[in-house]
Amino acid sequence: MSDNVVHLHKNTDPAPVTTLTVVPEPAPAKPIPLWIRSGRAVRTAVTHDVTKASARAMARHTLFVAGGAKIAAKRTWDGRTASRYERMFRAAEAAGNHELAAEWEERGQHFREARHRRRMDLLTSPIDAAKGVAVGAGVGIGSLVALGIVMAVATEDVTQVVTPLMATVKFINLLITVVRVVWGPQSLVIGSLLALLALWAVGSKQQAAPAWALPDNVRNGEGEPITPSIVVKALRDLGVSALRTAIKDMGDAGASMLGPIRIAGCGVEVDVTLPSGVSTIEVQKRRRKLAENLTRHEHEVFITIPQAARTVRLWVADSGALDEPIGPSPLVTDETMTADYAKGRAPWGQDLRGDAAALSLYQRHLLITGLSNQGKTVALRSLALWVALDRSVQFLMGDLKGVGDWAMFDGLAKTLIQGPTDEHVIQVTEMVEGAVDEMNRRIQAPPGTQFPALIVLVDEAQVAFMCPVKDDEGRFYGGSKATSRYFMAVRKIHNQGRAVNVLMWQGTQDPTDQNLPKLVREGAHSRASLALGTESQARMALGDKAVDGGAAPNLLRPGLDQGTLVVASSGIDIPKGQSSITVRTHYVDDDAAEAITDRAKALRDGVTTLTVIEQGEERDPLADIASVVGDATRVRTKDVLKRLATLSEKAYGGWSFLDLKRVLDDAGAEPYKSDGVMVVSRDRVTRALANRDTDGSASADG
């Protein structure tokens, strides 16, 4: 009977008819042959990670023996021949060091002479040895015969004469038999095993096996220490044919190119003298490949050009060390710290060697640039926070971002403008032009007059350079032409401000020729750059000399190397022969900055900060006097005059004491003497304003 299944289908037509449909069952699946299942199992077993690791381990330890034998043979050959001296001679000659080459040639000649003398001694040594053996044997036999004679006399037996001699011969024969029976096969096996173990130890220590057979952690090289062989191999595989050929011809595998490897902070440093025909730029432009050959990331290898000719200096960080934060700023940890603008240095961070990096600000214009959100404002603010602890330093500040990064300087800066609009650019421009007027006033002072530092600081200065607004005379506030107001004001300060301590500090982002003109960026004495996008931007930020000398802010990692600066300045200690230095700056947050500015304000008598630059409108002298007096109980009249001149040079720049006294006398707030000096009373001025406003309101009501 068939195993088919019968299905009944009922027709729904008016005349019901039942039909039978026969549906065959599917045939059962054929079993997989045993040989296929076995093949799959074998393939799985062969390709399993444990199997591959075991096979690599077996191959590795076997190859360690072969590699150790090769190393031992090479060492033996070097010890028996003059090949070592030949290699060092060729290496010194290839490096152009003829004095060292002559020294190695002389050492090789001494070695050959000593070897010749040893070989000549071997010609006569068998005769000398035979004579020595004969003499020794004669003495020994004579002693035994004498002993036998004594025994023969004592026993009256003449045969006893040879008894000691025969006993000695039998003892020696017994020792030979014992050694042959006991240690014959075993000594051969044990000796072979010890020899193999020794070769394996040599090969294992030198990792003398192909890369595919080494463990994963060794093959990846993560955290691998930098050794001379690793550096030479990295240079050999750099892709410079002349360098590879020169290393091959040196004979010592290029070891003579390297100076001593020195520990330098969180990494090591080594000078490499390149062979003739290889340029330093050929190594510099292959930084990424060199880093990968050294089992490092690109940002962990820095290439600079020291003073020595045809030499590159490699600084290689410990793996992952540059991703670790540095400690807090001394500005935060030392609440008693003060500053000395003229003689001191601002604690800015650490260099790559882990040494403190401090910058002198004395009579130096400053420019800091970089991509957005890389720490430019914090780096610039850290310098301002330090120099603010010198009570003699004055600030004019413009923050063209306007998000409060500089708000803590309110009450410390004479002027603080915050905002990104064209109106703020206009005010910042007039602030800088006011600094130019102060500079000119100082220049016209008698020779030898000392002036306090006036730092004109503009953050996000690219906003000013790109401002399209014109003034009433048709001159642009932005731009880089001779009629551009902000540009020309900055240029004037760059040209003459340093001599009278009027300094220009600027922070910009993403520099171009349009938002950071060439004359402005080259006018800065201290130039620093965070991460940038291209080498051309790096040249804009630091100059051609610094970039040609190895400075590469364009190779910093945006977002990961925040706060890391490449600095070109005479105000910071740079290793001899280098044109720049990399600094990891301390991070000072807003709360810490607020605390530091509070300390700076405590050092001063009180500064009235102007937040708007007036533009020639009609002024209220009594209200302006009240504004500059501020919260102080009383202020000396000469200080009031200075503050009024700062508030509006046009309105009050020519005022004398008589002008001030006239306004106060008319208002009923007459100045008076206190401790021998004329002062203005805050209460009197406030009362006079209140009375005037009341009288004005009453008149209006009437």
Coordinates of N, CA, C and O in Angstrom, one line a residue, residues 330-394:
P330 N 49.9 75.6 38.2 CA 50.4 76.3 39.5 C 49.5 77.5 39.8 O 49.5 77.8 41.0
L331 N 48.9 78.1 38.8 CA 48.0 79.2 39.2 C 46.8 78.8 40.1 O 46.3 79.5 40.9
V332 N 46.4 77.5 39.9 CA 45.3 77.0 40.7 C 45.8 76.4 42.0 O 45.2 76.6 43.1
T333 N 47.0 75.7 42.0 CA 47.4 75.0 43.2 C 48.1 76.0 44.2 O 48.2 75.7 45.4
D334 N 48.7 77.1 43.7 CA 49.5 78.0 44.5 C 48.7 79.3 44.6 O 48.8 80.2 43.8
E335 N 47.9 79.5 45.7 CA 47.1 80.7 45.9 C 47.9 81.9 46.3 O 47.4 83.0 46.3
T336 N 49.2 81.7 46.6 CA 50.0 82.8 46.9 C 50.9 83.3 45.7 O 51.6 84.3 45.9
M337 N 50.7 82.7 44.6 CA 51.5 83.1 43.4 C 51.2 84.5 43.0 O 50.0 84.9 42.9
T338 N 52.2 85.3 42.7 CA 52.1 86.6 42.0 C 52.9 86.5 40.7 O 53.6 85.6 40.4
A339 N 52.8 87.6 39.9 CA 53.5 87.6 38.6 C 54.4 88.8 38.6 O 54.2 89.8 39.3
D340 N 55.4 88.7 37.7 CA 56.3 89.8 37.4 C 56.4 89.9 35.9 O 57.0 89.1 35.2
Y341 N 55.7 90.9 35.3 CA 55.6 91.0 33.9 C 57.0 91.1 33.2 O 57.2 90.5 32.2
A342 N 57.9 91.9 33.8 CA 59.1 92.1 33.2 C 60.1 91.0 33.3 O 60.9 90.7 32.4
K343 N 60.1 90.3 34.5 CA 61.2 89.3 34.7 C 60.7 87.9 34.8 O 61.4 86.9 34.8
G344 N 59.3 87.7 35.1 CA 58.8 86.4 35.3 C 58.4 85.7 34.0 O 58.5 86.2 32.9
R345 N 57.9 84.4 34.2 CA 57.4 83.6 33.1 C 56.1 83.0 33.5 O 56.0 82.5 34.6
A346 N 55.2 83.0 32.5 CA 53.9 82.4 32.8 C 53.9 80.9 32.8 O 54.4 80.3 31.7
P347 N 53.5 80.2 33.8 CA 53.5 78.7 33.8 C 52.3 78.3 32.8 O 51.2 78.4 33.1
W348 N 52.7 77.7 31.7 CA 51.8 77.4 30.6 C 51.4 75.9 30.5 O 50.3 75.6 30.1
G349 N 52.4 75.0 30.9 CA 52.1 73.6 30.7 C 53.4 72.8 30.8 O 54.3 73.2 31.6
Q350 N 53.5 71.7 30.0 CA 54.6 70.9 30.0 C 55.0 70.6 28.6 O 54.2 70.5 27.7
D351 N 56.3 70.5 28.3 CA 56.8 70.0 27.0 C 56.7 68.5 27.0 O 56.3 67.8 27.9
L352 N 57.1 68.0 25.8 CA 57.0 66.5 25.7 C 57.9 65.7 26.6 O 57.7 64.6 26.8
R353 N 59.0 66.4 27.0 CA 59.9 65.7 27.9 C 59.4 65.7 29.4 O 60.1 65.2 30.3
G354 N 58.3 66.4 29.6 CA 57.7 66.4 31.0 C 58.2 67.6 31.8 O 57.9 67.7 33.0
D355 N 59.1 68.5 31.2 CA 59.6 69.6 31.9 C 58.5 70.8 31.8 O 57.8 70.9 30.9
A356 N 58.6 71.6 32.8 CA 57.6 72.7 32.9 C 57.9 73.7 31.7 O 59.1 74.0 31.4
A357 N 56.9 74.1 31.0 CA 57.0 75.1 29.9 C 56.5 76.4 30.4 O 55.3 76.5 30.7
A358 N 57.3 77.4 30.4 CA 56.9 78.7 30.9 C 57.3 79.8 29.8 O 58.4 79.7 29.2
L359 N 56.4 80.7 29.6 CA 56.6 81.7 28.5 C 56.8 83.1 29.1 O 56.0 83.6 30.0
S360 N 57.8 83.8 28.6 CA 58.0 85.2 29.0 C 57.1 86.1 28.1 O 57.1 85.9 26.9
L361 N 56.4 87.0 28.7 CA 55.5 87.8 28.0 C 56.1 89.3 27.8 O 55.4 90.1 27.2
Y362 N 57.2 89.5 28.3 CA 57.8 90.9 28.3 C 58.0 91.4 26.9 O 58.8 90.8 26.2
Q363 N 57.3 92.5 26.6 CA 57.4 93.2 25.3 C 57.3 92.2 24.1 O 58.1 92.3 23.2
R364 N 56.4 91.3 24.2 CA 56.2 90.4 23.1 C 54.7 90.4 22.6 O 53.8 90.1 23.5
H365 N 54.5 90.7 21.4 CA 53.1 90.6 20.8 C 52.9 89.1 20.7 O 53.8 88.3 20.4
L366 N 51.6 88.7 20.8 CA 51.2 87.3 20.9 C 50.1 86.9 19.9 O 49.2 87.7 19.7
L367 N 50.3 85.8 19.3 CA 49.2 85.2 18.4 C 49.0 83.8 18.6 O 50.0 83.0 18.6
I368 N 47.8 83.4 18.9 CA 47.4 82.0 19.1 C 46.3 81.6 18.1 O 45.3 82.4 18.1
T369 N 46.5 80.6 17.4 CA 45.5 80.2 16.4 C 45.3 78.7 16.4 O 46.0 77.9 17.1
G370 N 44.3 78.2 15.7 CA 44.0 76.8 15.7 C 42.5 76.6 15.2 O 41.8 77.6 15.0
L371 N 42.2 75.4 15.0 CA 40.8 75.1 14.6 C 39.9 75.3 15.8 O 40.3 75.5 17.0
S372 N 38.6 75.4 15.5 CA 37.6 75.7 16.5 C 37.5 74.6 17.6 O 37.7 73.4 17.3
N373 N 37.3 75.0 18.8 CA 37.1 74.0 19.9 C 38.3 73.2 20.2 O 38.2 72.0 20.5
Q374 N 39.5 73.8 20.1 CA 40.7 73.0 20.4 C 41.4 73.6 21.7 O 42.5 73.0 22.0
G375 N 40.8 74.6 22.3 CA 41.4 75.1 23.6 C 42.2 76.4 23.4 O 42.9 76.8 24.3
K376 N 41.9 77.1 22.3 CA 42.6 78.4 22.1 C 42.3 79.4 23.2 O 43.2 80.0 23.7
T377 N 41.0 79.6 23.5 CA 40.7 80.6 24.5 C 41.2 80.3 25.8 O 41.7 81.2 26.5
V378 N 41.2 79.0 26.2 CA 41.7 78.7 27.5 C 43.2 78.9 27.6 O 43.8 79.4 28.6
A379 N 43.9 78.6 26.5 CA 45.4 78.8 26.5 C 45.7 80.2 26.5 O 46.7 80.6 27.3
L380 N 45.0 81.1 25.8 CA 45.2 82.5 25.8 C 44.9 83.1 27.2 O 45.6 83.9 27.7
R381 N 43.8 82.6 27.7 CA 43.3 83.1 29.0 C 44.3 82.8 30.2 O 44.4 83.6 31.1
S382 N 44.9 81.6 30.1 CA 45.8 81.2 31.1 C 47.0 82.2 31.2 O 47.4 82.6 32.3
L383 N 47.5 82.7 30.1 CA 48.5 83.7 30.1 C 48.0 85.0 30.7 O 48.7 85.7 31.5
A384 N 46.8 85.4 30.3 CA 46.2 86.7 30.9 C 46.0 86.6 32.4 O 46.2 87.5 33.1
L385 N 45.6 85.4 32.8 CA 45.4 85.2 34.3 C 46.7 85.3 35.1 O 46.7 85.9 36.1
W386 N 47.8 84.8 34.5 CA 49.0 84.9 35.2 C 49.5 86.4 35.3 O 49.8 86.9 36.3
V387 N 49.5 87.1 34.1 CA 50.0 88.4 34.1 C 49.1 89.4 34.9 O 49.6 90.4 35.3
A388 N 47.8 89.0 35.0 CA 46.9 89.8 35.8 C 47.4 89.9 37.3 O 47.0 90.8 38.0
L389 N 48.2 88.9 37.7 CA 48.6 88.9 39.1 C 49.8 89.9 39.3 O 50.3 90.0 40.4
D390 N 50.2 90.6 38.3 CA 51.0 91.8 38.4 C 50.1 93.0 38.4 O 49.5 93.3 37.4
R391 N 50.1 93.7 39.5 CA 49.1 94.7 39.7 C 49.3 95.9 38.8 O 48.4 96.7 38.6
S392 N 50.5 96.0 38.2 CA 50.8 97.2 37.3 C 50.2 97.0 35.9 O 50.1 97.9 35.1
V393 N 49.9 95.7 35.5 CA 49.5 95.5 34.2 C 48.0 95.9 33.9 O 47.2 95.7 34.8
Q394 N 47.8 96.5 32.8 CA 46.4 97.0 32.4 C 45.9 96.2 31.2 O 46.7 95.8 30.4

